[in-house]
């Protein structure tokens, strides 16, 4: 199925060679449409005669795809207005002027346009739109009548929450855009659309907040999308592989979600959202590691509960990486670190087991991955049964047969449960891959191997960039202000700012901070430090913007600003002073 990946350039050349114009001969154009489509039975051609019998009726035809078009819209807003046109005006106008008259005075659809290229006609008809051809005219009218059946908006399947919105994206790009615009009713929300794929012509939309997103980031995303050369885009993962910075890493560098509230929240933080027609998963970029540890429910629950849940997720990620490796290192190289009573119990369990702990762990991890994959691929009705049978019966059988120790089954089961606690499935897969890496190091060198592996892992993660943003930010480089929403999740009224991930982690002040304080408390925010992250294009634009804002060009404006600041500082309340001291 993926053989078209290597044929992208040839497909683009074929497309450019077929840029032909409309001839004006109606019958010839209809025959050509049927010839290029292989006489497909789902292509409907409705021939019409416009005007009166004197001097002669004008021949016309509408072409549309039966399965992808809205039949009711075609009948009510295309065919009916054409049949009710004034015969005298139809006979007076020449063919080219008649096209303009139909476009302005006859058709009652909101989305219409005039085209002259043959490829535009074929693409519109195969996309569900209606094409109107008039005999003798080298122009055609395309009416937006795309319809067809789509999956209804329902609850997400991969990012579930107890409290929060229950809607999710679907396979229709128009529906997905409407779900985001329903949440952000602002003219600053900009949308850019393009078609990628020389064969599939897949609609791809890029959404961003004009006043929040970095212009250099938007330009870079647009450039990477326009450089994609491929025959077809069938899923957003195709786009992800083309635009990501570093491909040789198991860690995901582009965040994907099927939740409209998550996409809207990231848009408000200055990120860019990419929506691909035909898939419910949208792409969000740039992204950082901490983003994969956050759940949409963190902002729907109390902040203390959210902090506890985030800490548990980070602990689960450590268990996922190092659980079996630590057990192997303790029982193979560093058994003196185990308490005596526990060591005696472990040695008693190992009596009669023919394999070392390393072989046990590899065997059980492979079996667990097989059970996990079987449970996912099996039909839903029996998939859960396969998982339960495999986990209970097979685990008990290998212990009773003396092949595996009971403690090894517990360690592997705990590791598997920890992988399910992570909100992101992509990060869970990365942790499962690195788990085997740490297993080998622990089996060869014990804790020394684990320490070496952790150093290499952190160095690798620190080298990853997502559109110029460090993958480990705000931990490396360390941004003190961003810790309010990293591992911790302090009350929202304490933020007073939002970290703009698309820039160099600068502190962007919000206008109108809302917090439960007295009415005399001022809404100003204190100056905060910034972390330097190199001289990248994404950093230069925001630093220059902040310089322009903090240093007005006119002396009068500077004097007014200084006077306002002095008055503001003179009337600052005691509660605000305490909050400034806390933030510093």
PDB file of N, CA and C in Angstrom, residues 175-232:
ATOM      1  N   UNK A 175     -16.086  19.133   9.541  1.00  0.00           N
ATOM      2  CA  UNK A 175     -16.618  18.938  10.887  1.00  0.00           C
ATOM      3  C   UNK A 175     -15.568  19.220  11.943  1.00  0.00           C
ATOM      4  N   UNK A 176     -14.340  18.791  11.698  1.00  0.00           N
ATOM      5  CA  UNK A 176     -13.276  19.008  12.675  1.00  0.00           C
ATOM      6  C   UNK A 176     -12.966  20.498  12.843  1.00  0.00           C
ATOM      7  N   UNK A 177     -12.964  21.233  11.742  1.00  0.00           N
ATOM      8  CA  UNK A 177     -12.729  22.676  11.838  1.00  0.00           C
ATOM      9  C   UNK A 177     -13.863  23.352  12.614  1.00  0.00           C
ATOM     10  N   UNK A 178     -15.085  22.917  12.382  1.00  0.00           N
ATOM     11  CA  UNK A 178     -16.217  23.514  13.098  1.00  0.00           C
ATOM     12  C   UNK A 178     -16.156  23.221  14.592  1.00  0.00           C
ATOM     13  N   UNK A 179     -15.646  22.055  14.984  1.00  0.00           N
ATOM     14  CA  UNK A 179     -15.536  21.728  16.406  1.00  0.00           C
ATOM     15  C   UNK A 179     -14.534  22.648  17.102  1.00  0.00           C
ATOM     16  N   UNK A 180     -13.491  23.046  16.395  1.00  0.00           N
ATOM     17  CA  UNK A 180     -12.517  23.970  16.985  1.00  0.00           C
ATOM     18  C   UNK A 180     -13.075  25.387  17.017  1.00  0.00           C
ATOM     19  N   UNK A 181     -13.694  25.816  15.928  1.00  0.00           N
ATOM     20  CA  UNK A 181     -14.247  27.174  15.891  1.00  0.00           C
ATOM     21  C   UNK A 181     -15.397  27.340  16.872  1.00  0.00           C
ATOM     22  N   UNK A 182     -16.068  26.289  17.214  1.00  0.00           N
ATOM     23  CA  UNK A 182     -17.128  26.371  18.214  1.00  0.00           C
ATOM     24  C   UNK A 182     -16.562  26.734  19.581  1.00  0.00           C
ATOM     25  N   UNK A 183     -15.307  26.383  19.818  1.00  0.00           N
ATOM     26  CA  UNK A 183     -14.676  26.677  21.104  1.00  0.00           C
ATOM     27  C   UNK A 183     -13.919  28.006  21.092  1.00  0.00           C
ATOM     28  N   UNK A 184     -13.380  28.394  19.958  1.00  0.00           N
ATOM     29  CA  UNK A 184     -12.615  29.641  19.857  1.00  0.00           C
ATOM     30  C   UNK A 184     -13.332  30.544  18.858  1.00  0.00           C
ATOM     31  N   UNK A 185     -14.131  31.449  19.359  1.00  0.00           N
ATOM     32  CA  UNK A 185     -14.887  32.373  18.499  1.00  0.00           C
ATOM     33  C   UNK A 185     -14.126  33.689  18.409  1.00  0.00           C
ATOM     34  N   UNK A 186     -13.013  33.653  17.728  1.00  0.00           N
ATOM     35  CA  UNK A 186     -12.147  34.820  17.640  1.00  0.00           C
ATOM     36  C   UNK A 186     -11.690  35.009  16.204  1.00  0.00           C
ATOM     37  N   UNK A 187     -11.638  36.263  15.737  1.00  0.00           N
ATOM     38  CA  UNK A 187     -11.097  36.500  14.385  1.00  0.00           C
ATOM     39  C   UNK A 187      -9.599  36.243  14.292  1.00  0.00           C
ATOM     40  N   UNK A 188      -8.931  36.102  15.450  1.00  0.00           N
ATOM     41  CA  UNK A 188      -7.502  35.803  15.428  1.00  0.00           C
ATOM     42  C   UNK A 188      -7.213  34.351  15.055  1.00  0.00           C
ATOM     43  N   UNK A 189      -8.227  33.506  15.064  1.00  0.00           N
ATOM     44  CA  UNK A 189      -8.038  32.111  14.672  1.00  0.00           C
ATOM     45  C   UNK A 189      -8.023  32.040  13.147  1.00  0.00           C
ATOM     46  N   UNK A 190      -6.860  31.839  12.591  1.00  0.00           N
ATOM     47  CA  UNK A 190      -6.679  31.815  11.139  1.00  0.00           C
ATOM     48  C   UNK A 190      -6.599  30.383  10.641  1.00  0.00           C
ATOM     49  N   UNK A 191      -7.062  30.206   9.409  1.00  0.00           N
ATOM     50  CA  UNK A 191      -7.100  28.889   8.775  1.00  0.00           C
ATOM     51  C   UNK A 191      -6.493  28.983   7.385  1.00  0.00           C
ATOM     52  N   UNK A 192      -5.579  28.078   7.100  1.00  0.00           N
ATOM     53  CA  UNK A 192      -5.001  27.953   5.768  1.00  0.00           C
ATOM     54  C   UNK A 192      -5.222  26.527   5.281  1.00  0.00           C
ATOM     55  N   UNK A 193      -5.627  26.408   4.017  1.00  0.00           N
ATOM     56  CA  UNK A 193      -5.954  25.108   3.454  1.00  0.00           C
ATOM     57  C   UNK A 193      -5.105  24.852   2.213  1.00  0.00           C
ATOM     58  N   UNK A 194      -4.755  23.606   2.036  1.00  0.00           N
ATOM     59  CA  UNK A 194      -3.990  23.192   0.865  1.00  0.00           C
ATOM     60  C   UNK A 194      -4.333  21.745   0.549  1.00  0.00           C
ATOM     61  N   UNK A 195      -3.923  21.298  -0.634  1.00  0.00           N
ATOM     62  CA  UNK A 195      -4.133  19.918  -1.055  1.00  0.00           C
ATOM     63  C   UNK A 195      -2.776  19.266  -1.272  1.00  0.00           C
ATOM     64  N   UNK A 196      -2.591  18.109  -0.647  1.00  0.00           N
ATOM     65  CA  UNK A 196      -1.330  17.374  -0.709  1.00  0.00           C
ATOM     66  C   UNK A 196      -1.617  15.993  -1.282  1.00  0.00           C
ATOM     67  N   UNK A 197      -0.762  15.559  -2.190  1.00  0.00           N
ATOM     68  CA  UNK A 197      -0.935  14.270  -2.838  1.00  0.00           C
ATOM     69  C   UNK A 197      -1.351  14.441  -4.281  1.00  0.00           C
ATOM     70  N   UNK A 198      -0.493  14.026  -5.196  1.00  0.00           N
ATOM     71  CA  UNK A 198      -0.792  14.218  -6.613  1.00  0.00           C
ATOM     72  C   UNK A 198      -1.911  13.317  -7.104  1.00  0.00           C
ATOM     73  N   UNK A 199      -2.241  12.270  -6.356  1.00  0.00           N
ATOM     74  CA  UNK A 199      -3.320  11.358  -6.754  1.00  0.00           C
ATOM     75  C   UNK A 199      -4.542  11.544  -5.864  1.00  0.00           C
ATOM     76  N   UNK A 200      -4.345  11.555  -4.550  1.00  0.00           N
ATOM     77  CA  UNK A 200      -5.484  11.649  -3.636  1.00  0.00           C
ATOM     78  C   UNK A 200      -5.991  13.073  -3.458  1.00  0.00           C
ATOM     79  N   UNK A 201      -5.128  14.080  -3.641  1.00  0.00           N
ATOM     80  CA  UNK A 201      -5.518  15.482  -3.452  1.00  0.00           C
ATOM     81  C   UNK A 201      -6.203  15.665  -2.099  1.00  0.00           C
ATOM     82  N   UNK A 202      -5.531  15.236  -1.047  1.00  0.00           N
ATOM     83  CA  UNK A 202      -6.101  15.273   0.298  1.00  0.00           C
ATOM     84  C   UNK A 202      -6.100  16.700   0.836  1.00  0.00           C
ATOM     85  N   UNK A 203      -7.222  17.108   1.387  1.00  0.00           N
ATOM     86  CA  UNK A 203      -7.331  18.434   1.999  1.00  0.00           C
ATOM     87  C   UNK A 203      -6.582  18.431   3.332  1.00  0.00           C
ATOM     88  N   UNK A 204      -5.706  19.396   3.496  1.00  0.00           N
ATOM     89  CA  UNK A 204      -4.951  19.574   4.734  1.00  0.00           C
ATOM     90  C   UNK A 204      -5.121  21.017   5.180  1.00  0.00           C
ATOM     91  N   UNK A 205      -5.529  21.207   6.428  1.00  0.00           N
ATOM     92  CA  UNK A 205      -5.758  22.548   6.978  1.00  0.00           C
ATOM     93  C   UNK A 205      -4.763  22.825   8.087  1.00  0.00           C
ATOM     94  N   UNK A 206      -4.311  24.072   8.152  1.00  0.00           N
ATOM     95  CA  UNK A 206      -3.399  24.520   9.196  1.00  0.00           C
ATOM     96  C   UNK A 206      -4.063  25.666   9.945  1.00  0.00           C
ATOM     97  N   UNK A 207      -4.246  25.504  11.261  1.00  0.00           N
ATOM     98  CA  UNK A 207      -4.915  26.498  12.085  1.00  0.00           C
ATOM     99  C   UNK A 207      -3.935  27.026  13.123  1.00  0.00           C
ATOM    100  N   UNK A 208      -4.037  28.322  13.400  1.00  0.00           N
ATOM    101  CA  UNK A 208      -3.189  28.949  14.406  1.00  0.00           C
ATOM    102  C   UNK A 208      -3.822  30.269  14.823  1.00  0.00           C
ATOM    103  N   UNK A 209      -3.420  30.742  16.002  1.00  0.00           N
ATOM    104  CA  UNK A 209      -3.857  32.043  16.495  1.00  0.00           C
ATOM    105  C   UNK A 209      -2.879  33.097  16.005  1.00  0.00           C
ATOM    106  N   UNK A 210      -3.394  34.064  15.279  1.00  0.00           N
ATOM    107  CA  UNK A 210      -2.542  35.049  14.636  1.00  0.00           C
ATOM    108  C   UNK A 210      -1.708  35.833  15.639  1.00  0.00           C
ATOM    109  N   UNK A 211      -2.276  36.210  16.768  1.00  0.00           N
ATOM    110  CA  UNK A 211      -1.576  37.040  17.743  1.00  0.00           C
ATOM    111  C   UNK A 211      -0.770  36.236  18.744  1.00  0.00           C
ATOM    112  N   UNK A 212      -0.865  34.908  18.728  1.00  0.00           N
ATOM    113  CA  UNK A 212      -0.142  34.075  19.689  1.00  0.00           C
ATOM    114  C   UNK A 212       0.951  33.245  19.041  1.00  0.00           C
ATOM    115  N   UNK A 213       0.716  32.741  17.864  1.00  0.00           N
ATOM    116  CA  UNK A 213       1.690  31.869  17.209  1.00  0.00           C
ATOM    117  C   UNK A 213       2.859  32.682  16.664  1.00  0.00           C
ATOM    118  N   UNK A 214       4.029  32.091  16.722  1.00  0.00           N
ATOM    119  CA  UNK A 214       5.226  32.723  16.184  1.00  0.00           C
ATOM    120  C   UNK A 214       5.127  32.760  14.653  1.00  0.00           C
ATOM    121  N   UNK A 215       5.270  33.911  14.021  1.00  0.00           N
ATOM    122  CA  UNK A 215       5.194  33.963  12.550  1.00  0.00           C
ATOM    123  C   UNK A 215       6.233  33.080  11.869  1.00  0.00           C
ATOM    124  N   UNK A 216       7.435  32.985  12.461  1.00  0.00           N
ATOM    125  CA  UNK A 216       8.449  32.107  11.871  1.00  0.00           C
ATOM    126  C   UNK A 216       8.061  30.637  11.973  1.00  0.00           C
ATOM    127  N   UNK A 217       7.402  30.275  13.072  1.00  0.00           N
ATOM    128  CA  UNK A 217       6.917  28.897  13.208  1.00  0.00           C
ATOM    129  C   UNK A 217       5.858  28.601  12.161  1.00  0.00           C
ATOM    130  N   UNK A 218       4.904  29.518  11.984  1.00  0.00           N
ATOM    131  CA  UNK A 218       3.856  29.314  10.985  1.00  0.00           C
ATOM    132  C   UNK A 218       4.451  29.208   9.590  1.00  0.00           C
ATOM    133  N   UNK A 219       5.428  30.059   9.283  1.00  0.00           N
ATOM    134  CA  UNK A 219       6.054  30.016   7.960  1.00  0.00           C
ATOM    135  C   UNK A 219       6.824  28.714   7.754  1.00  0.00           C
ATOM    136  N   UNK A 220       7.470  28.231   8.812  1.00  0.00           N
ATOM    137  CA  UNK A 220       8.224  26.981   8.681  1.00  0.00           C
ATOM    138  C   UNK A 220       7.295  25.788   8.487  1.00  0.00           C
ATOM    139  N   UNK A 221       6.184  25.756   9.216  1.00  0.00           N
ATOM    140  CA  UNK A 221       5.213  24.668   9.040  1.00  0.00           C
ATOM    141  C   UNK A 221       4.633  24.709   7.635  1.00  0.00           C
ATOM    142  N   UNK A 222       4.300  25.899   7.162  1.00  0.00           N
ATOM    143  CA  UNK A 222       3.760  26.033   5.816  1.00  0.00           C
ATOM    144  C   UNK A 222       4.772  25.566   4.765  1.00  0.00           C
ATOM    145  N   UNK A 223       6.031  25.914   4.964  1.00  0.00           N
ATOM    146  CA  UNK A 223       7.072  25.527   4.003  1.00  0.00           C
ATOM    147  C   UNK A 223       7.238  24.012   3.959  1.00  0.00           C
ATOM    148  N   UNK A 224       7.242  23.376   5.126  1.00  0.00           N
ATOM    149  CA  UNK A 224       7.412  21.918   5.147  1.00  0.00           C
ATOM    150  C   UNK A 224       6.219  21.203   4.532  1.00  0.00           C
ATOM    151  N   UNK A 225       5.038  21.732   4.747  1.00  0.00           N
ATOM    152  CA  UNK A 225       3.859  21.107   4.139  1.00  0.00           C
ATOM    153  C   UNK A 225       3.887  21.254   2.617  1.00  0.00           C
ATOM    154  N   UNK A 226       4.284  22.409   2.144  1.00  0.00           N
ATOM    155  CA  UNK A 226       4.307  22.625   0.699  1.00  0.00           C
ATOM    156  C   UNK A 226       5.399  21.821   0.007  1.00  0.00           C
ATOM    157  N   UNK A 227       6.410  21.397   0.716  1.00  0.00           N
ATOM    158  CA  UNK A 227       7.493  20.624   0.122  1.00  0.00           C
ATOM    159  C   UNK A 227       7.203  19.129   0.062  1.00  0.00           C
ATOM    160  N   UNK A 228       6.090  18.688   0.612  1.00  0.00           N
ATOM    161  CA  UNK A 228       5.755  17.261   0.593  1.00  0.00           C
ATOM    162  C   UNK A 228       5.411  16.842  -0.829  1.00  0.00           C
ATOM    163  N   UNK A 229       6.093  15.834  -1.323  1.00  0.00           N
ATOM    164  CA  UNK A 229       5.838  15.275  -2.656  1.00  0.00           C
ATOM    165  C   UNK A 229       5.519  13.793  -2.496  1.00  0.00           C
ATOM    166  N   UNK A 230       4.285  13.454  -2.699  1.00  0.00           N
ATOM    167  CA  UNK A 230       3.806  12.092  -2.495  1.00  0.00           C
ATOM    168  C   UNK A 230       2.532  11.925  -3.305  1.00  0.00           C
ATOM    169  N   UNK A 231       2.237  10.683  -3.674  1.00  0.00           N
ATOM    170  CA  UNK A 231       1.028  10.411  -4.440  1.00  0.00           C
ATOM    171  C   UNK A 231      -0.236  10.518  -3.594  1.00  0.00           C
ATOM    172  N   UNK A 232      -0.161  10.074  -2.326  1.00  0.00           N
ATOM    173  CA  UNK A 232      -1.383  10.064  -1.529  1.00  0.00           C
ATOM    174  C   UNK A 232      -1.113  10.236  -0.055  1.00  0.00           C
TER     175      UNK A 232
END
